[in-house]
CSV table of C-alpha atoms and ligand atoms in Angstrom, one decimal:
chain,number,residue,atom,x,y,z
A,566,MET,CA,186.4,47.5,-61.5
A,567,THR,CA,187.1,44.7,-63.9
A,568,VAL,CA,189.9,45.3,-66.3
A,569,VAL,CA,190.1,43.0,-69.2
A,570,PRO,CA,193.4,42.7,-71.1
A,571,ARG,CA,193.5,43.2,-74.9
A,572,PRO,CA,195.1,40.6,-77.1
A,573,ASP,CA,198.3,42.6,-77.1
A,574,GLY,CA,198.4,42.6,-73.3
A,575,THR,CA,197.4,46.2,-72.8
A,576,ARG,CA,194.2,47.1,-71.0
A,577,GLU,CA,191.2,49.2,-72.1
A,578,ARG,CA,191.2,52.7,-70.8
A,579,VAL,CA,188.4,53.4,-68.4
A,580,SER,CA,186.1,55.8,-70.1
A,581,PRO,CA,186.0,59.0,-67.9
A,582,PRO,CA,182.7,60.0,-66.5
A,583,ILE,CA,181.0,63.0,-68.2
A,584,SER,CA,180.0,66.0,-66.0
A,585,THR,CA,177.3,68.4,-67.3
A,586,GLU,CA,179.9,71.0,-67.8
A,587,ALA,CA,182.2,68.7,-69.7
A,588,GLU,CA,179.6,67.4,-72.2
A,589,PRO,CA,180.7,69.7,-75.0
A,590,PHE,CA,184.3,68.8,-74.5
A,591,TRP,CA,183.6,65.1,-74.6
A,592,ASP,CA,181.1,65.3,-77.4
A,593,ALA,CA,183.8,67.0,-79.6
A,594,THR,CA,186.2,64.2,-78.9
A,595,ARG,CA,184.0,61.9,-80.9
A,596,GLU,CA,185.1,63.9,-83.9
A,597,ARG,CA,188.7,64.2,-82.6
A,598,THR,CA,188.2,67.9,-81.9
A,599,LEU,CA,189.8,69.5,-78.9
A,600,LEU,CA,187.7,72.2,-77.2
A,601,VAL,CA,188.7,74.5,-74.4
A,602,GLN,CA,186.1,75.9,-72.0
A,603,TRP,CA,186.3,79.7,-72.2
A,604,CYS,CA,185.2,82.6,-70.0
A,605,PRO,CA,184.4,85.6,-72.4
A,606,ALA,CA,184.4,88.0,-69.4
A,607,CYS,CA,188.0,87.2,-68.5
A,608,ASP,CA,188.9,86.2,-72.1
A,609,ARG,CA,190.7,83.1,-70.8
A,610,GLY,CA,190.6,79.4,-71.0
A,611,ILE,CA,189.4,77.1,-68.2
A,612,HIS,CA,190.4,73.5,-67.6
A,613,PHE,CA,188.9,71.3,-66.5
A,614,PRO,CA,185.4,72.3,-67.5
A,615,ARG,CA,183.3,73.6,-64.6
A,616,ALA,CA,180.1,75.5,-63.8
A,617,ALA,CA,181.7,78.9,-63.1
A,618,CYS,CA,184.9,80.7,-64.0
A,619,PRO,CA,187.5,80.2,-61.2
A,620,THR,CA,188.7,83.8,-61.7
A,621,CYS,CA,185.5,85.9,-61.9
A,622,LEU,CA,182.9,83.3,-60.9
A,623,GLY,CA,181.0,84.1,-64.1
A,624,ASP,CA,178.7,81.3,-65.3
A,625,VAL,CA,178.3,82.4,-68.9
A,626,LEU,CA,180.9,80.2,-70.4
A,627,GLU,CA,181.5,78.8,-73.8
A,628,HIS,CA,183.8,76.3,-75.6
A,629,ARG,CA,186.3,77.2,-78.3
A,630,PRO,CA,188.4,75.1,-80.6
A,631,SER,CA,192.0,74.6,-79.4
A,632,THR,CA,194.9,74.7,-81.8
A,633,GLY,CA,195.7,71.3,-80.3
A,634,GLU,CA,199.3,72.4,-79.8
A,635,GLY,CA,201.2,73.3,-76.7
A,636,VAL,CA,204.4,72.8,-74.7
A,637,VAL,CA,205.3,70.2,-72.1
A,638,TYR,CA,205.4,71.9,-68.6
A,639,ALA,CA,206.5,68.7,-66.7
A,640,CYS,CA,206.7,65.0,-67.5
A,641,SER,CA,207.5,61.7,-65.8
A,642,THR,CA,208.1,58.3,-67.3
A,643,MET,CA,206.2,55.6,-65.4
A,644,ALA,CA,208.3,52.4,-65.1
A,645,SER,CA,205.4,50.5,-63.5
A,646,PRO,CA,201.7,51.2,-63.9
A,647,GLY,CA,200.1,53.8,-61.7
A,648,ASN,CA,196.8,52.1,-62.0
A,649,PRO,CA,195.6,48.7,-63.4
A,650,THR,CA,194.3,50.1,-66.6
A,651,MET,CA,197.8,51.1,-67.7
A,652,SER,CA,199.3,47.7,-67.1
A,653,GLY,CA,201.1,46.5,-70.2
A,654,ARG,CA,201.8,50.1,-71.4
A,655,GLU,CA,204.8,50.7,-69.2
A,656,PRO,CA,207.0,52.5,-69.6
A,657,TYR,CA,204.6,55.4,-70.4
A,658,VAL,CA,204.8,59.1,-70.0
A,659,VAL,CA,202.5,61.2,-67.9
A,660,ALA,CA,202.8,65.0,-68.6
A,661,LEU,CA,201.4,68.4,-67.9
A,662,VAL,CA,201.0,70.2,-71.2
A,663,ASP,CA,200.4,73.9,-71.5
A,664,LEU,CA,198.1,74.5,-74.5
A,665,ASP,CA,198.3,77.6,-76.7
A,666,GLU,CA,195.0,78.7,-75.1
A,667,GLY,CA,196.7,79.1,-71.7
A,668,ILE,CA,195.4,76.0,-69.9
A,669,ARG,CA,197.4,73.2,-68.4
A,670,MET,CA,196.2,69.6,-69.1
A,671,LEU,CA,197.2,66.4,-67.4
A,672,THR,CA,197.8,63.8,-70.2
A,673,ASN,CA,200.1,61.2,-71.7
A,674,ILE,CA,202.8,61.7,-74.3
A,675,VAL,CA,202.7,58.9,-76.8
A,676,GLY,CA,204.7,57.7,-79.8
A,677,GLU,CA,207.9,55.8,-80.2
A,678,ASP,CA,210.0,58.7,-79.0
A,679,ALA,CA,207.8,59.6,-76.0
A,680,ALA,CA,210.3,58.6,-73.4
A,681,ALA,CA,212.7,61.2,-74.7
A,682,VAL,CA,210.3,64.1,-74.0
A,683,ALA,CA,211.4,66.9,-71.8
A,684,PRO,CA,209.9,70.1,-70.4
A,685,GLY,CA,209.7,72.8,-73.1
A,686,ASP,CA,209.2,70.3,-75.9
A,687,PRO,CA,206.4,71.3,-78.4
A,688,VAL,CA,203.6,68.8,-78.7
A,689,ARG,CA,200.4,68.2,-80.7
A,690,VAL,CA,197.2,66.4,-79.7
A,691,ALA,CA,196.6,62.8,-80.8
A,692,TRP,CA,193.6,60.7,-80.0
A,693,GLU,CA,193.2,57.4,-78.2
A,694,PRO,CA,189.8,55.8,-78.9
A,695,LEU,CA,187.6,54.9,-75.9
A,696,GLU,CA,185.1,52.1,-75.9
A,697,ASP,CA,182.1,54.5,-76.1
A,698,ALA,CA,183.2,56.3,-79.3
A,699,ARG,CA,184.8,59.2,-77.5
A,700,HIS,CA,188.5,59.8,-77.7
A,701,LEU,CA,191.0,60.6,-75.1
A,702,PRO,CA,193.3,63.5,-75.9
A,703,VAL,CA,197.0,62.5,-75.6
A,704,PHE,CA,200.0,64.2,-77.2
A,705,VAL,CA,202.9,63.5,-79.5
A,706,ARG,CA,206.2,65.4,-79.8
A,707,ILE,CA,206.4,67.8,-82.7
A,708,LYS,CA,209.6,67.1,-84.6
A,709,ALA,CA,211.8,70.1,-85.2
B,1180,ZN,ZN1,186.0,84.7,-65.8
């Protein structure tokens, strides 16, 4: 993997591969829309997108729009990059966010006050552009 630095010293994010099950999720990110895969039989969200519901094994699944809001479950500030694509961004925050739809997403908290984030903080989705016109969902703190 060749990682080319941007003029500001940061690196391009690697565009995540797209599985068949995740195509609707990634297509929606082109319009900065966050979708959650949903099992109608269980009436619950699924993340990451997959071929069958992990609870009932049902394979009739759909995608529903997310509110784009949630709460930080856990977070950690990375003082050094965990992989080369994050070089130049440190310190940056890696977090698990519990979305309103009941799924937990591994993501980043961004924004000038990101390092002050703590578990329990409310957050809202933001979007980081990828080189192929998709966007990566990241989150910002919601000010009280
Ligand atoms: Zn199910």
